Short mmCIF file of C-alpha atoms in Angstrom, two decimals:
data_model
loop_
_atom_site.label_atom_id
_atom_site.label_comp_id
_atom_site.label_asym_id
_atom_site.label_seq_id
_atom_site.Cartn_x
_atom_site.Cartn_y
_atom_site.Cartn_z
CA UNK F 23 87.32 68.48 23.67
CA UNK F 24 85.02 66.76 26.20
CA UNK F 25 88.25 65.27 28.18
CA UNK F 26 90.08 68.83 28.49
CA UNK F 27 86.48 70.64 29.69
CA UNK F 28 86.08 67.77 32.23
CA UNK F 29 90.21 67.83 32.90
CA UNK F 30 89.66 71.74 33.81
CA UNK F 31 86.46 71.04 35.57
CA UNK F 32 88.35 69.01 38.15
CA UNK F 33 91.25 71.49 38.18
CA UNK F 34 89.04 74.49 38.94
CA UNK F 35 87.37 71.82 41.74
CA UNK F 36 90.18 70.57 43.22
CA UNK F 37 91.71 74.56 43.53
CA UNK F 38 88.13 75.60 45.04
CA UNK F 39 88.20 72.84 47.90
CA UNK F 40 91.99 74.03 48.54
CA UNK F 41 91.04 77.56 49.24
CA UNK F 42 87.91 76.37 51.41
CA UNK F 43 90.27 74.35 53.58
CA UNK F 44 92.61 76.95 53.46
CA UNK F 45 89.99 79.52 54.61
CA UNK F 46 88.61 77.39 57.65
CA UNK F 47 92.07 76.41 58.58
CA UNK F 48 92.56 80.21 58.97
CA UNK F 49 89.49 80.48 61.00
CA UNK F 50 89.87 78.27 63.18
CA UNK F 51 93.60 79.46 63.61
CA UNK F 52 91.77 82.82 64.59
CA UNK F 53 89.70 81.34 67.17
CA UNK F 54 92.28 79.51 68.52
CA UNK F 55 91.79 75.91 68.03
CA UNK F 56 94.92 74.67 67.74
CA UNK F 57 96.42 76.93 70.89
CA UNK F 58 98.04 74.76 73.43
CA UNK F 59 95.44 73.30 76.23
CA UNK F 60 97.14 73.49 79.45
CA UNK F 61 96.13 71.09 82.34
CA UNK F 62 95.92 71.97 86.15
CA UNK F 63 98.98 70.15 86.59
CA UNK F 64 100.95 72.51 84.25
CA UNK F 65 99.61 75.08 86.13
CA UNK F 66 100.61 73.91 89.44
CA UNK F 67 104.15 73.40 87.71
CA UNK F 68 104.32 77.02 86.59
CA UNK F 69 103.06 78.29 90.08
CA UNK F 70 105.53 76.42 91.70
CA UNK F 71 108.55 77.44 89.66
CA UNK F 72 107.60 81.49 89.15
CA UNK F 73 106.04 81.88 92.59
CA UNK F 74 108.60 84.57 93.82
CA UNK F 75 108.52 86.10 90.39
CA UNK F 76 104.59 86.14 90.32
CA UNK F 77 104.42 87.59 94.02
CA UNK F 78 107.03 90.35 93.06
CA UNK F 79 104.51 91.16 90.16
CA UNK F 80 102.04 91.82 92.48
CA UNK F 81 103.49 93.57 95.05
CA UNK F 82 104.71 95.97 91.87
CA UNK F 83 101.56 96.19 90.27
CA UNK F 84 100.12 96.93 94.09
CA UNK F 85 102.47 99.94 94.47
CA UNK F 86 101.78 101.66 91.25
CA UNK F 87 97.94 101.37 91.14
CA UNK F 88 96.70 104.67 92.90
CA UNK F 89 94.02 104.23 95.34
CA UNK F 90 90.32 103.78 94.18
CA UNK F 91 91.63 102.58 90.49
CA UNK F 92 91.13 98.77 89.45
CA UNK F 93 93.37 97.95 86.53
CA UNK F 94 93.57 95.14 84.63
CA UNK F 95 96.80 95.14 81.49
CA UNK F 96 97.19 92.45 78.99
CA UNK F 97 100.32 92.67 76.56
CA UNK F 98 100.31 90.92 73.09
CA UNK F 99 103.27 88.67 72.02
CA UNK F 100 104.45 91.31 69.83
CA UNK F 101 104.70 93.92 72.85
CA UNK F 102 101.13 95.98 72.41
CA UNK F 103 98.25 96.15 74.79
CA UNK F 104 95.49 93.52 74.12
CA UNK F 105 93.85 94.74 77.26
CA UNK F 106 93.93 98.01 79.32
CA UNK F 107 90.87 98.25 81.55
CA UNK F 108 90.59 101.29 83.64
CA UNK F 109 88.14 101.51 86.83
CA UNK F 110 87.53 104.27 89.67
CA UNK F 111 85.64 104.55 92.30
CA UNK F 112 83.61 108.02 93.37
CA UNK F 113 84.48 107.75 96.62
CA UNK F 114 81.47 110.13 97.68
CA UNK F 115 79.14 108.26 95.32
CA UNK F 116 80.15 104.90 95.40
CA UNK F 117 79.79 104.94 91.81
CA UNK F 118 82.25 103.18 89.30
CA UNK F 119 83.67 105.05 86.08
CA UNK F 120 84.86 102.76 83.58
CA UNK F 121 87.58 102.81 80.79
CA UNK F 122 87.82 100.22 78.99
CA UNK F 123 90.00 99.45 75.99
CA UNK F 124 90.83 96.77 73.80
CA UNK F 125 93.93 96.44 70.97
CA UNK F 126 95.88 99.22 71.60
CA UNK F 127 99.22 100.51 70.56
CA UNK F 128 101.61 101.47 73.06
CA UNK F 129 103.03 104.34 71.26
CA UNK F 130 99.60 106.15 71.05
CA UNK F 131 98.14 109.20 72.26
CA UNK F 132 95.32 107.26 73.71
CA UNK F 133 97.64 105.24 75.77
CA UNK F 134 99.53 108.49 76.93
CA UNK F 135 96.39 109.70 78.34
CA UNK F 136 95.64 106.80 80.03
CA UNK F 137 99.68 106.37 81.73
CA UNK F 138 99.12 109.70 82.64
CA UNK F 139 95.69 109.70 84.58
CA UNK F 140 97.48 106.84 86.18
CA UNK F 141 100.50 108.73 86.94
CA UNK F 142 102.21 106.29 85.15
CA UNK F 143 105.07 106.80 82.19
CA UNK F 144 106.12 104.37 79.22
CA UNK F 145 108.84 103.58 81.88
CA UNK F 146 106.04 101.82 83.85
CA UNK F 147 104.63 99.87 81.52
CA UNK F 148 108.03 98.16 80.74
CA UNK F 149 108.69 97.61 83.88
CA UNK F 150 105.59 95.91 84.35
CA UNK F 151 106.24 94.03 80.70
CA UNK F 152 109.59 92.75 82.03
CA UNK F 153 107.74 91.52 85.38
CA UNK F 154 105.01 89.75 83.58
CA UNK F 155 107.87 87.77 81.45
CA UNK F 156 109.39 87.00 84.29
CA UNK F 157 106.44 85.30 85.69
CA UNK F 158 106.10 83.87 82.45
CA UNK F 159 102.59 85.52 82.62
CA UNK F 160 100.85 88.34 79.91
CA UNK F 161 98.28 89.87 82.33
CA UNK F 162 97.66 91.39 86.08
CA UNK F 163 94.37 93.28 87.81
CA UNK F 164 94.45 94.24 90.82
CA UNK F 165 91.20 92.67 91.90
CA UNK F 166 90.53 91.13 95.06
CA UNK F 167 91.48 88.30 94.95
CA UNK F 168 94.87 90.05 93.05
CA UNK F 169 94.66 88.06 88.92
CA UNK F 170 97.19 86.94 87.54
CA UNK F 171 96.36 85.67 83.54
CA UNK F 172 98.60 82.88 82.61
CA UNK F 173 98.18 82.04 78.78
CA UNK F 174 95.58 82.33 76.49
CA UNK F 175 94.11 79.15 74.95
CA UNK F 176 91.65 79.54 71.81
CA UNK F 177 89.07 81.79 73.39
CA UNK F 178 89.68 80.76 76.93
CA UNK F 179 92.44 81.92 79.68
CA UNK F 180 94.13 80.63 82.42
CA UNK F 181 94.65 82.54 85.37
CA UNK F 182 95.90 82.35 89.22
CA UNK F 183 94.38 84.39 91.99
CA UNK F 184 96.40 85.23 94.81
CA UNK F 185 94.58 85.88 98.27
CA UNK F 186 96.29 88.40 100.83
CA UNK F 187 95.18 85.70 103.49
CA UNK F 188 94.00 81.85 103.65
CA UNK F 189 90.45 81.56 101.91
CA UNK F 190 87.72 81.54 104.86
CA UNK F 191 85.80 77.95 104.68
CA UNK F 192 82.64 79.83 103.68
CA UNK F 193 84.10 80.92 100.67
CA UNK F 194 86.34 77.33 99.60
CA UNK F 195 83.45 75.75 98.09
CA UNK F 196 82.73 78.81 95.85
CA UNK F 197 86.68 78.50 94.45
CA UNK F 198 86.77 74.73 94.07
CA UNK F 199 84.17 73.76 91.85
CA UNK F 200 86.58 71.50 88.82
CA UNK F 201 85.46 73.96 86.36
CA UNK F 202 85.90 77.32 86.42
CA UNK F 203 87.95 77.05 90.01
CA UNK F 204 90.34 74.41 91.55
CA UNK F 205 91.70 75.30 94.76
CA UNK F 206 95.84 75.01 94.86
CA UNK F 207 96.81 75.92 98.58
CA UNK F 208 94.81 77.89 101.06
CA UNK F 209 96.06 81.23 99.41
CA UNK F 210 96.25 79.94 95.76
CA UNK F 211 93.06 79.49 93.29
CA UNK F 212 93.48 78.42 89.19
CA UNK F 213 91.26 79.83 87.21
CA UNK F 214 89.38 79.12 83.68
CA UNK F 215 88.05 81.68 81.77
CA UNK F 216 85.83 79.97 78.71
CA UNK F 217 84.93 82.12 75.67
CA UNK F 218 82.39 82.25 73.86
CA UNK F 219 82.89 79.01 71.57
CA UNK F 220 84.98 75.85 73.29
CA UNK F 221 85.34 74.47 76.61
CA UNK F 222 84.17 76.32 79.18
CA UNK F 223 85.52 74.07 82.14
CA UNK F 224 89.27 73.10 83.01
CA UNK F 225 90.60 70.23 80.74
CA UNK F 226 91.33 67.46 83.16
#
């Protein structure tokens, strides 16, 4: 009797250390940790090989933002919006009104609205899907400098900003510090975004 209680005791054990692996192996799947680290290099690669694609984003994404709106769009792998930030400027006050708006479906009223203040349709936004794919890219804001996100990694992301013009020396050192910025060409900046937990510098 003793031998089957202790023979189920390590059953029940073993099962209970399975599902706790099991568990953290799903959180840390959450949180990213075994997402593919890119290094500068790869990012130089991609640049290199997608530049036309990644300037015809931009000069897309340019033409359909109205004036005095900053957006910034993220899609998902499966096609939905992980991102759709919304900014405009009062003009007469200066002032910023913000819209921001995380995991979203595209086929939702609250994206309609949002197309539509935009003057945008569901035309737009797979236009702009096809153009991000092209540039082998998932997200675009208009910012100054113009962002391009590459890939997520974990909770970090890759980007490239694009300048309109070469980067004034005053400003180099401030996009060229190994961590958050390295400086590509006189027009061309990569970016890492850290998250919250991980590395919050560029894996060299």
């Amino acid at each position: 009797m003793l031998k089957k209680i202790l023979k189920w005791l390590l059953i029940l054990a073993g099962l209970a250390f399975i599902g706790l692996v099991s568990v953290l192996l799903m959180i840390m799947a959450a949180f990213g940790a075994f997402d593919k680290e890119y290094t500068i290099q790869e990012l130089i690669a991609h640049y290199d090989s997608k530049q036309a694609e990644m300037l015809a984003l931009k000069s897309y994404f340019q033409s359909i933002v109205p004036a005095h709106h900053t957006v910034k769009i993220e899609f998902t792998d499966n096609n939905e919006l992980n991102i759709f930030h919304i900014s405009t400027l009062d003009t007469t006050t200066g002032s910023k009104m913000r819209n921001d708006n995380w995991d979203l479906k595209i086929k939702s009223a609250r994206v309609d609205s949002m197309i539509t203040s935009l003057g945008w349709s569901r035309k737009t936004l797979k236009i702009l899907k096809a153009k991000l794919d092209e540039a082998g890219c998932i997200s675009v804001t208009n910012s100054s400098p113009f962002n391009i996100g590459f890939q997520r990694s974990g909770m970090g992301m890759y980007f490239y900003n694009l300048f309109d013009k070469p980067i004034p020396d005053s400003l180099r050192a401030n996009y060229d510090d190994s961590c958050t910025y390295v400086l590509y060409t006189d027009q061309v900046v990569l970016e890492y975004g850290g998250g919250a937990v991980g590395p919050q510098c560029f894996p060299w």
